[in-house]
PDB file of C-alpha atoms in Angstrom:
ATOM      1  CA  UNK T   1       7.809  54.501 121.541  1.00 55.00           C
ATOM      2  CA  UNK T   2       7.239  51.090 122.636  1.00 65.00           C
ATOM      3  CA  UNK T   3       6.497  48.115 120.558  1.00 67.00           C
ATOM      4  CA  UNK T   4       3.059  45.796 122.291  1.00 73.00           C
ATOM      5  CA  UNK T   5       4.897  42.423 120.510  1.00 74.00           C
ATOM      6  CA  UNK T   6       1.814  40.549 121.200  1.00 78.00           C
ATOM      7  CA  UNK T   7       0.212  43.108 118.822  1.00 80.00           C
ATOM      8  CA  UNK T   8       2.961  42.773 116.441  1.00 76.00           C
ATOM      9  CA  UNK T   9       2.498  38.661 116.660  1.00 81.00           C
ATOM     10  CA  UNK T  10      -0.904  39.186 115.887  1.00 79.00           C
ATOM     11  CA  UNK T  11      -0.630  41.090 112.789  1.00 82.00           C
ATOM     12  CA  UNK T  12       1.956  38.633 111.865  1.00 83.00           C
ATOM     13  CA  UNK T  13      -0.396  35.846 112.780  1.00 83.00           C
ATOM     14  CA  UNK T  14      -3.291  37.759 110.866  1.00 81.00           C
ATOM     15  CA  UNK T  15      -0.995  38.437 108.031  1.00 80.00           C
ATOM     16  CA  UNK T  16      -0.249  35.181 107.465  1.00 82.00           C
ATOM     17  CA  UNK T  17      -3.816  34.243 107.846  1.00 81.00           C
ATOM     18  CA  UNK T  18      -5.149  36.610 105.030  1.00 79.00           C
ATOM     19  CA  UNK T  19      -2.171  35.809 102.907  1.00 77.00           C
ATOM     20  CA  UNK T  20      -3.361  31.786 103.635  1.00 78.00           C
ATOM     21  CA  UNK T  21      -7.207  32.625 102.822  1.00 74.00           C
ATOM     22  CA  UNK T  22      -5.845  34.830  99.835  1.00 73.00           C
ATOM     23  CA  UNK T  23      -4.076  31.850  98.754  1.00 73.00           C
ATOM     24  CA  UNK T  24      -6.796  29.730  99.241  1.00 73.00           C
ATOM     25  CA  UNK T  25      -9.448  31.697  98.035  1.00 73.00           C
ATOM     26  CA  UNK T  26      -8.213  33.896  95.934  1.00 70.00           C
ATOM     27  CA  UNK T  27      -4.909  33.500  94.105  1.00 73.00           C
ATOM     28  CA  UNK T  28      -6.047  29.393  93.806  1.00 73.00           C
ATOM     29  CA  UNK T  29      -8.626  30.020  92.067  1.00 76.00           C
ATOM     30  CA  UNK T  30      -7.200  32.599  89.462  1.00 78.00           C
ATOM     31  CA  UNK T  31      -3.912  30.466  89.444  1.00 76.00           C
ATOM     32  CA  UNK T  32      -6.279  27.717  88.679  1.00 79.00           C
ATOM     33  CA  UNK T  33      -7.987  29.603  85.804  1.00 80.00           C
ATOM     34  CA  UNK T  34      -4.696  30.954  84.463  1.00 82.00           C
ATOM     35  CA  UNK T  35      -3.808  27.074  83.950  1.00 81.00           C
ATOM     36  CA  UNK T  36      -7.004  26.170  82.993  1.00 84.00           C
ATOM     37  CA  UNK T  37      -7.039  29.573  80.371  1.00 84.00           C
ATOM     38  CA  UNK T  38      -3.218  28.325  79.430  1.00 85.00           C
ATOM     39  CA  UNK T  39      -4.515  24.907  78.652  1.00 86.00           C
ATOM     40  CA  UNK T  40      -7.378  26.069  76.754  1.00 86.00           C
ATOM     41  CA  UNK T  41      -4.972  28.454  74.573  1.00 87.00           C
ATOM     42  CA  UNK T  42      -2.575  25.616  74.414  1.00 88.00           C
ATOM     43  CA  UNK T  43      -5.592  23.099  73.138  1.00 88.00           C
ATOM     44  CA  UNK T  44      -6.471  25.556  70.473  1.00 86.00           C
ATOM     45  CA  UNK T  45      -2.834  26.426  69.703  1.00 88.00           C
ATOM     46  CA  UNK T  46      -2.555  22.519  69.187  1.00 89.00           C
ATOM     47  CA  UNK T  47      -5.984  22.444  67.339  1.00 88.00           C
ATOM     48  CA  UNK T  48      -4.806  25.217  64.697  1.00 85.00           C
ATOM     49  CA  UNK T  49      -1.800  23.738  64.345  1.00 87.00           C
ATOM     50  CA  UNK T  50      -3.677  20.329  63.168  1.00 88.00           C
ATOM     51  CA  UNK T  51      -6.047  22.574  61.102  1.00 87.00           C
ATOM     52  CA  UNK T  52      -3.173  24.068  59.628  1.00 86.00           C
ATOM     53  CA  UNK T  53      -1.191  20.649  58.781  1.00 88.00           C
ATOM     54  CA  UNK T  54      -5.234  19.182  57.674  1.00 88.00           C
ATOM     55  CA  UNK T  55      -4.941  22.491  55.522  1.00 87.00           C
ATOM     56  CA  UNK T  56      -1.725  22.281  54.322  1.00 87.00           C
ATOM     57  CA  UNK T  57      -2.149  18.224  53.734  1.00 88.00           C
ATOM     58  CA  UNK T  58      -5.540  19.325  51.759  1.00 87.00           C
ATOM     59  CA  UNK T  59      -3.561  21.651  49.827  1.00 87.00           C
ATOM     60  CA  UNK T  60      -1.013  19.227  48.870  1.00 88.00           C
ATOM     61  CA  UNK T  61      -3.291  16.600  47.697  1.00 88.00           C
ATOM     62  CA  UNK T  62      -4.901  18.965  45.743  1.00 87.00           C
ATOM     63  CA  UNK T  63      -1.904  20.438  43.921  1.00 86.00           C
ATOM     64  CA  UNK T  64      -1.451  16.663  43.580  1.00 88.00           C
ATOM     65  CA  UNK T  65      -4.964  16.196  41.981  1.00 87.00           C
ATOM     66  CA  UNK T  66      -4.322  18.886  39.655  1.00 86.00           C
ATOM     67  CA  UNK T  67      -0.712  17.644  38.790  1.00 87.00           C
ATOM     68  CA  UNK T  68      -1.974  14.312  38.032  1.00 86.00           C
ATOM     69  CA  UNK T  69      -4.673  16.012  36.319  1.00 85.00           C
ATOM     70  CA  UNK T  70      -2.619  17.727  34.051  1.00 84.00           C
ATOM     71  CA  UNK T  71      -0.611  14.937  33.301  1.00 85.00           C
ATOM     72  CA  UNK T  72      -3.229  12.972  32.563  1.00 84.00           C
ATOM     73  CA  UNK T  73      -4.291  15.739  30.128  1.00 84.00           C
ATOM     74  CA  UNK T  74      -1.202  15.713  28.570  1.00 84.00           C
ATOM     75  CA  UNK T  75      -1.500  12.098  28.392  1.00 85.00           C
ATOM     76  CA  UNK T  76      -4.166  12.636  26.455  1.00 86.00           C
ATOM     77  CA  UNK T  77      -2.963  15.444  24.226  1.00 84.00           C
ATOM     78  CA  UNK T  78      -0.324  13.321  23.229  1.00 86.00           C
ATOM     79  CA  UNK T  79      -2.630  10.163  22.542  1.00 87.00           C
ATOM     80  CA  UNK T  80      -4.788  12.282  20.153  1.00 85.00           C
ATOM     81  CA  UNK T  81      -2.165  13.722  18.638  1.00 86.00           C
ATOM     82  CA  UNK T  82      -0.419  10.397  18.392  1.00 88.00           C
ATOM     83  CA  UNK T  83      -4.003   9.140  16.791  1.00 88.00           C
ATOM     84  CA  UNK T  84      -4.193  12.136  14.803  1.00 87.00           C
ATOM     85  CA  UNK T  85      -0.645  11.769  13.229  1.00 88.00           C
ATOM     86  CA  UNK T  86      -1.994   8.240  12.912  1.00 89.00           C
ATOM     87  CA  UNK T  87      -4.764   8.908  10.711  1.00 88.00           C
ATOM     88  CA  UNK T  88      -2.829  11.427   9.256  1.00 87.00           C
ATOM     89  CA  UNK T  89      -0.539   9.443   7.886  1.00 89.00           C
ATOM     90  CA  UNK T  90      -2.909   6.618   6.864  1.00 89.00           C
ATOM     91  CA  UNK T  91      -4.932   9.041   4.722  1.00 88.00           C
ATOM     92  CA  UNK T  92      -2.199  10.330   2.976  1.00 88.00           C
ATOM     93  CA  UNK T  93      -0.932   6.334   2.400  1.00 89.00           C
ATOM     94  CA  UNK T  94      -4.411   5.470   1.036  1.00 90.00           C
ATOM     95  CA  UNK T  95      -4.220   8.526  -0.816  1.00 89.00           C
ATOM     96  CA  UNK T  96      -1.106   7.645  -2.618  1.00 88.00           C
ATOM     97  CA  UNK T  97      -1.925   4.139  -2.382  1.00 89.00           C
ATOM     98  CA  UNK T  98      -5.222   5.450  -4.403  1.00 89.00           C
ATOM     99  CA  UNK T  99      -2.920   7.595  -6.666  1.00 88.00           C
ATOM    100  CA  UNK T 100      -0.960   4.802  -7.601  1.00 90.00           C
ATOM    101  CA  UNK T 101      -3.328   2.571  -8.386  1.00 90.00           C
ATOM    102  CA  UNK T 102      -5.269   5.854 -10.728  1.00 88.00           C
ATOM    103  CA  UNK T 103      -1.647   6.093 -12.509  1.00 88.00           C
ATOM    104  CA  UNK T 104      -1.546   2.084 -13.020  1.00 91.00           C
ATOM    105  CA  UNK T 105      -4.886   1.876 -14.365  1.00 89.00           C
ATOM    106  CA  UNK T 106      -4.602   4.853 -16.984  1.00 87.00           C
ATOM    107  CA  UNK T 107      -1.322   3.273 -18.087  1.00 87.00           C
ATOM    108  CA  UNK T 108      -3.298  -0.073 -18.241  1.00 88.00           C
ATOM    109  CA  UNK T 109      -5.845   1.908 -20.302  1.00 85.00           C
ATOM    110  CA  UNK T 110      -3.294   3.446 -22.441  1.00 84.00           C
ATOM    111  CA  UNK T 111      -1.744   0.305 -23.198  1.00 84.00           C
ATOM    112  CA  UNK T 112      -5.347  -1.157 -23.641  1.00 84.00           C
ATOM    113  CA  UNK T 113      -6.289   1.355 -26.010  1.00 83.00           C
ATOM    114  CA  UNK T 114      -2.904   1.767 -27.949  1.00 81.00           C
ATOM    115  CA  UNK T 115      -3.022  -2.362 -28.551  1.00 77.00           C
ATOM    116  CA  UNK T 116      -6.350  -1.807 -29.541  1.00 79.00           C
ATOM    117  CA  UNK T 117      -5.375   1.189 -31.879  1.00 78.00           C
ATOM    118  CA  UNK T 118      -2.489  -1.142 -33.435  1.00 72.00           C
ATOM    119  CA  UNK T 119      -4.971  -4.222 -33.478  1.00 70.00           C
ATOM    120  CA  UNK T 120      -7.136  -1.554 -35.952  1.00 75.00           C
ATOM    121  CA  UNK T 121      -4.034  -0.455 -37.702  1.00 72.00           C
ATOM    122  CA  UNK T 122      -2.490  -3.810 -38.058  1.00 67.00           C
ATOM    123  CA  UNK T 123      -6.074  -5.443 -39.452  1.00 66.00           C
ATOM    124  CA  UNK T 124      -6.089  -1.840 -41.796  1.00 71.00           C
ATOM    125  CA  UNK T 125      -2.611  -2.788 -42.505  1.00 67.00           C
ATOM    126  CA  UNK T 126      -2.894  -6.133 -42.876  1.00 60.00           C
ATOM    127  CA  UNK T 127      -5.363  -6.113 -45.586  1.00 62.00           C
ATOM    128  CA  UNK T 128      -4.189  -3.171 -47.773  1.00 71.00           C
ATOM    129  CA  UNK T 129      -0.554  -5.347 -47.442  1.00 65.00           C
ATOM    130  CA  UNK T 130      -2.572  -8.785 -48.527  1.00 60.00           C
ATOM    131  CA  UNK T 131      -4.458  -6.810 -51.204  1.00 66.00           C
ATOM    132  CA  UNK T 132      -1.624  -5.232 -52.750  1.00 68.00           C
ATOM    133  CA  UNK T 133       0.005  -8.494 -52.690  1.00 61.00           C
ATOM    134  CA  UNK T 134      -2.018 -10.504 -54.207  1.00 55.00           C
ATOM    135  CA  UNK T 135      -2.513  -7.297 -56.697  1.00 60.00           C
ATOM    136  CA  UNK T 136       0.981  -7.155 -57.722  1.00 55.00           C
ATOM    137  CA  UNK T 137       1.569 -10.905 -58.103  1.00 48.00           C
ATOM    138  CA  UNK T 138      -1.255 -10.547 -60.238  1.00 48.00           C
ATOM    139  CA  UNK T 139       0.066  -8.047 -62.135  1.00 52.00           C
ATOM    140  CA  UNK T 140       3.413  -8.381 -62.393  1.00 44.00           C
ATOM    141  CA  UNK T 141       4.288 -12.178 -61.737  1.00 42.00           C
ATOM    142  CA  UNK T 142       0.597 -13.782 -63.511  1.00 46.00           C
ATOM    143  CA  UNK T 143       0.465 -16.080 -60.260  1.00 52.00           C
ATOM    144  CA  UNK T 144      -1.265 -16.124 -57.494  1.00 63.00           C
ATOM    145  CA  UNK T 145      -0.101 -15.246 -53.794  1.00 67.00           C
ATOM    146  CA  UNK T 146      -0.187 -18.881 -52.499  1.00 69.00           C
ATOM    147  CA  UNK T 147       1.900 -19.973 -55.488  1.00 71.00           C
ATOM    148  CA  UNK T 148       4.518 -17.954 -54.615  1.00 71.00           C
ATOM    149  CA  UNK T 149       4.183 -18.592 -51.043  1.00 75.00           C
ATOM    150  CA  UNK T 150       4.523 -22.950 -52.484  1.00 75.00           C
ATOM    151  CA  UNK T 151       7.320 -21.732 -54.543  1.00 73.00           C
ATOM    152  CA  UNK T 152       9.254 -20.124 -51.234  1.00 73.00           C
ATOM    153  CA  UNK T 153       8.335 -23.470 -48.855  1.00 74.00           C
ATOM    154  CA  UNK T 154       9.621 -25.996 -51.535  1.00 73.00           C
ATOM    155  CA  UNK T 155      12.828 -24.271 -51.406  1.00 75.00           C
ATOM    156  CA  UNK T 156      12.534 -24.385 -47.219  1.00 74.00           C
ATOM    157  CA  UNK T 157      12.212 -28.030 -47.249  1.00 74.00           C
ATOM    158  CA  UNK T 158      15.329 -29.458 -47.733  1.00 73.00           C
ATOM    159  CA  UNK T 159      17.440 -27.158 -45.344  1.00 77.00           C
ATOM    160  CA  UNK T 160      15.127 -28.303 -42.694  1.00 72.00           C
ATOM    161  CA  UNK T 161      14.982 -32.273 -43.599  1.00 69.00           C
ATOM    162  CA  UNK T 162      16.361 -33.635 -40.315  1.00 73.00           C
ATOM    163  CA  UNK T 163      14.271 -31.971 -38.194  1.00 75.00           C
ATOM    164  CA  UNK T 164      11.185 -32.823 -40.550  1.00 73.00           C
ATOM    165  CA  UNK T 165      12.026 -36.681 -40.324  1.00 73.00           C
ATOM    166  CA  UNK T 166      12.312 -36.306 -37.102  1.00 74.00           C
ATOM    167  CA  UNK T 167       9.369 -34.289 -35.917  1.00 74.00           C
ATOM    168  CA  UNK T 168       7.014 -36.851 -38.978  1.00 74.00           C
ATOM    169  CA  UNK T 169       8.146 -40.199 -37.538  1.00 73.00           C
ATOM    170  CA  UNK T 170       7.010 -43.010 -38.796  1.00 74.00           C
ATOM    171  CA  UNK T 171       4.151 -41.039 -40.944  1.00 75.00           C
ATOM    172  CA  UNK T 172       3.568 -41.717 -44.762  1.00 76.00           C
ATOM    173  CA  UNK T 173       1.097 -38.790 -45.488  1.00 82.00           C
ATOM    174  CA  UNK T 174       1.853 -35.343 -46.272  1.00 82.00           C
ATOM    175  CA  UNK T 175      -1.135 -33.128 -46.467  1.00 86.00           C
ATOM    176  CA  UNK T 176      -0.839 -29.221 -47.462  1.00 85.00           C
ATOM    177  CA  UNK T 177      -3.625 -27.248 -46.871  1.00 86.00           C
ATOM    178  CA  UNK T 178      -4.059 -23.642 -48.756  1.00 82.00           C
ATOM    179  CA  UNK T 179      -7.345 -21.266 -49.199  1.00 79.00           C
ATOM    180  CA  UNK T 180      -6.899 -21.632 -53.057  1.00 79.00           C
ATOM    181  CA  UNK T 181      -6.353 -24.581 -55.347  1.00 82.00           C
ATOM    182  CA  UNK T 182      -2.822 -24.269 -55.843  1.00 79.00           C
ATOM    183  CA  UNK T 183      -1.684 -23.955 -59.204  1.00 81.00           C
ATOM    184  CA  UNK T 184      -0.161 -27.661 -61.108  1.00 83.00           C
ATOM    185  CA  UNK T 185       3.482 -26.142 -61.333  1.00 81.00           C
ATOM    186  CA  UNK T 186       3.666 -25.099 -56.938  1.00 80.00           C
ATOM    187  CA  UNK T 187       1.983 -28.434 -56.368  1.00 83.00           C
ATOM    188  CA  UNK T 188       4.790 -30.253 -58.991  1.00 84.00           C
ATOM    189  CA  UNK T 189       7.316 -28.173 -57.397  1.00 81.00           C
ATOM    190  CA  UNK T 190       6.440 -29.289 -53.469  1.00 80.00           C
ATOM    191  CA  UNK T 191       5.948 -32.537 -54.402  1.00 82.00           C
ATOM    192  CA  UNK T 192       9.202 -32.984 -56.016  1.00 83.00           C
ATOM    193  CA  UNK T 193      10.821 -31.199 -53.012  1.00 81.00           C
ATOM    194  CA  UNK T 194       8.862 -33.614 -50.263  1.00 79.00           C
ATOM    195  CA  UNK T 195      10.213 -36.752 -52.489  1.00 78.00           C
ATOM    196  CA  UNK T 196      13.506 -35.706 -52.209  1.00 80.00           C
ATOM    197  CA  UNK T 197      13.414 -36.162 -48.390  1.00 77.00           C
ATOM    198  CA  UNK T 198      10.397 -38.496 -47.574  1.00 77.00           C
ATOM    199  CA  UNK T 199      10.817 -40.800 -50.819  1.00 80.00           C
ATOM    200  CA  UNK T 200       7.617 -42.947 -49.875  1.00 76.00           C
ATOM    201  CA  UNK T 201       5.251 -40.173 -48.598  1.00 79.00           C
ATOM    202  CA  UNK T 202       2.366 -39.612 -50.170  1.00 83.00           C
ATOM    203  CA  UNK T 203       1.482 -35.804 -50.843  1.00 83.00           C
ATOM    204  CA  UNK T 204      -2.540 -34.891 -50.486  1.00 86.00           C
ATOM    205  CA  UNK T 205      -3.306 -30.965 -51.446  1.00 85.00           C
ATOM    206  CA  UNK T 206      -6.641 -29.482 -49.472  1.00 87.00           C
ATOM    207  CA  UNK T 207      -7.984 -26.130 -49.876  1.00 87.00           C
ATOM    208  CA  UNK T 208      -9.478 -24.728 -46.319  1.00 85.00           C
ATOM    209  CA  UNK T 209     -11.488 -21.587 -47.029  1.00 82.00           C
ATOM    210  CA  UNK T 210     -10.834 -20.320 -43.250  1.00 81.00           C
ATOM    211  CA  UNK T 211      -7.458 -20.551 -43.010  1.00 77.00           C
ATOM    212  CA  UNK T 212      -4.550 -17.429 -43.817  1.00 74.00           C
ATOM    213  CA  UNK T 213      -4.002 -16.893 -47.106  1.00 75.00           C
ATOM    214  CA  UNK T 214      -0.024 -19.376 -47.553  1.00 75.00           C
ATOM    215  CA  UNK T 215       0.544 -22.952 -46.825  1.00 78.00           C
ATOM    216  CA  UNK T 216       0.685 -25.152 -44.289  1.00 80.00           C
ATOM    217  CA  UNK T 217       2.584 -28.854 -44.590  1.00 81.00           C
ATOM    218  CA  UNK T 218       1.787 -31.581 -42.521  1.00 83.00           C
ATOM    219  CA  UNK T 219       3.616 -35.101 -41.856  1.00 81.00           C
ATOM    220  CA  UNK T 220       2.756 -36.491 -38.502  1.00 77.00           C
ATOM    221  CA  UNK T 221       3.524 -34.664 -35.944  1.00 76.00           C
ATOM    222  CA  UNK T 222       5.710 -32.218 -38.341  1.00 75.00           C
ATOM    223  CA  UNK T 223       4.247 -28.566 -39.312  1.00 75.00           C
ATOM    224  CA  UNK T 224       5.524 -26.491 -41.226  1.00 73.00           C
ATOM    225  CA  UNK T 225       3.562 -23.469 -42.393  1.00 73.00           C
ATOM    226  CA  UNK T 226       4.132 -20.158 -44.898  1.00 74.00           C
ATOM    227  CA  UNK T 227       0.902 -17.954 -44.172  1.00 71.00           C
ATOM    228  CA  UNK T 228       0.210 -14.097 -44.321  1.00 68.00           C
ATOM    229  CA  UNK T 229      -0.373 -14.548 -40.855  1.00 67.00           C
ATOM    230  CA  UNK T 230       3.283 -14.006 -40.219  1.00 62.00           C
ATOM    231  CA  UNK T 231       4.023 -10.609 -42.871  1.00 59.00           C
ATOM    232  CA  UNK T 232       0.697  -9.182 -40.653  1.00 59.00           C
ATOM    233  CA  UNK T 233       2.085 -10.210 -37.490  1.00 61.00           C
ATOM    234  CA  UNK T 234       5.666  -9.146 -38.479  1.00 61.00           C
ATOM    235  CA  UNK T 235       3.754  -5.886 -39.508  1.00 54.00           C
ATOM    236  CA  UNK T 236       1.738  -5.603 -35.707  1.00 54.00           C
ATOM    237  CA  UNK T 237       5.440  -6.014 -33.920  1.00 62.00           C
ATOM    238  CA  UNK T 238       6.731  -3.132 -35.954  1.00 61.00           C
ATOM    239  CA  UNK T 239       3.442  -1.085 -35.300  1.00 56.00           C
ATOM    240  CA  UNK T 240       3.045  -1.645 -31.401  1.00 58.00           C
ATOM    241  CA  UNK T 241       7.038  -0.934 -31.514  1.00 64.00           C
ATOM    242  CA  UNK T 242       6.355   2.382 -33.040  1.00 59.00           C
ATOM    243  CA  UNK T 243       3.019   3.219 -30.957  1.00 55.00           C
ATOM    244  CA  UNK T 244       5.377   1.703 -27.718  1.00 59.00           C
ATOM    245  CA  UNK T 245       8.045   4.344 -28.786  1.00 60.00           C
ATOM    246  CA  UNK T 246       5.588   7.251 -29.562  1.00 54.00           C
ATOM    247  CA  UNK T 247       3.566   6.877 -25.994  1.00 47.00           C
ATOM    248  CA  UNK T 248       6.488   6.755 -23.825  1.00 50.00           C
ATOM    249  CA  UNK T 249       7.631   9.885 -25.761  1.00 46.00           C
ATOM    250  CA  UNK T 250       4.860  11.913 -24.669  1.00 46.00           C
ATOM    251  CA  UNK T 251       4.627  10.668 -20.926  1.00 43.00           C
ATOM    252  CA  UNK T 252       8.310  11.596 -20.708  1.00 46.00           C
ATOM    253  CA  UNK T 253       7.385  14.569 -22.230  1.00 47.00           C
ATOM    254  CA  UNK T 254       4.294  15.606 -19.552  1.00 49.00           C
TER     255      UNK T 254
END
């Protein structure tokens, strides 16, 4: 079998030529759109990929938002309870704060009303312990209550001369004052006893209606006084003492 080479060149030749226009026309064109398809595929590889980080950045400034979010609700939380610890604790100051003050008023009341209750007890007092003074000097000594009371200051005078000259300075005028007219023997008797230590005073007795049952000796700027005043106020100390005593007892006691 022989081989026509200008056949075989031709085939060649036409081989080449289809493989050119295939090339050309064919494989070009689908090579082309393979690229361009790659591309494409690549774009929206590169596309999701940004979606996915614009995703995954959304997502993260979102768990952000709700982080901050939640801290700034516990913020919150722990400004009310903060303010509500706050308040707390102010109501229950003013409330002992109001307590206290309740418990210092009643005892101011208490003491209010037991100094009034001794004030009514030492007045009660006072007069049944004038009245049954003057009743038993009566009685018993025929005198009356101021004598007496003369009687006791003449014998004060002279134990308390130097601070009577003193305290009278340069005065020459004694003048005792009693609710009753003294009786001649107490005036004799304080007159004798103001002689012994102002020698040139001169003794005036006045009666004074309003004044405390006793005496009371004046020589300048010298006093010197013996009154009921003092056995009713003597009486009041030992009273409120007792009522002072007897109220403490029972709030120890609630």
């Amino acid at each position: 079998m022989s081989i026509d080479w200008i056949t075989v060149a031709a085939q060649i030749a036409n081989f080449l030529v289809l493989v050119l226009l295939l090339r050309r026309f064919l494989y070009r064109p689908i090579l082309d759109g393979i690229d361009a398809r790659e591309a494409e595929i690549t774009n929206r590889m590169q596309e999701a990929v940004r979606a996915k980080e614009k995703a995954q950045a959304a997502e993260q400034e979102h768990l952000d938002q709700v982080r901050a979010l939640h801290a700034q609700q516990a913020d919150i939380a722990e400004t009310v309870r903060k303010q509500a610890e706050a308040q707390r604790d102010a109501l229950l100051a003013e409330t002992h704060k109001r307590l206290e003050q309740e418990r210092i008023d009643w005892l101011a009341h208490l003491d209010e009303e037991k100094h009034k209750y001794a004030a009514r007890l030492q007045r009660a007092g006072g007069g049944a312990l004038l009245s049954l003074t003057r009743k038993a000097l009566k009685d018993l000594a025929d005198d009356t209550l101021e004598g007496r009371i003369a009687q006791h200051l003449a014998r004060r005078i002279a134990p308390m001369a130097g601070d009577l000259r003193d305290a009278a300075g340069k005065s020459t005028e004694a003048v005792i004052t009693s609710r009753e007219a003294l009786p001649e023997a107490a005036r004799t008797d304080l007159l004798r006893s103001l002689q012994e230590v102002f020698p040139a005073v001169s003794v005036r007795f006045d009666t004074d209606a309003a004044q405390s049952p006793g005496l009371l000796l004046r020589i300048g700027g010298a006093q010197l006084d013996w009154t009921v005043d003092g056995y009713i106020d003597s009486l009041g100390d030992v009273m409120d003492a007792q009522l002072t005593a007897g109220v403490d007892l029972k709030v120890a006691q609630k």
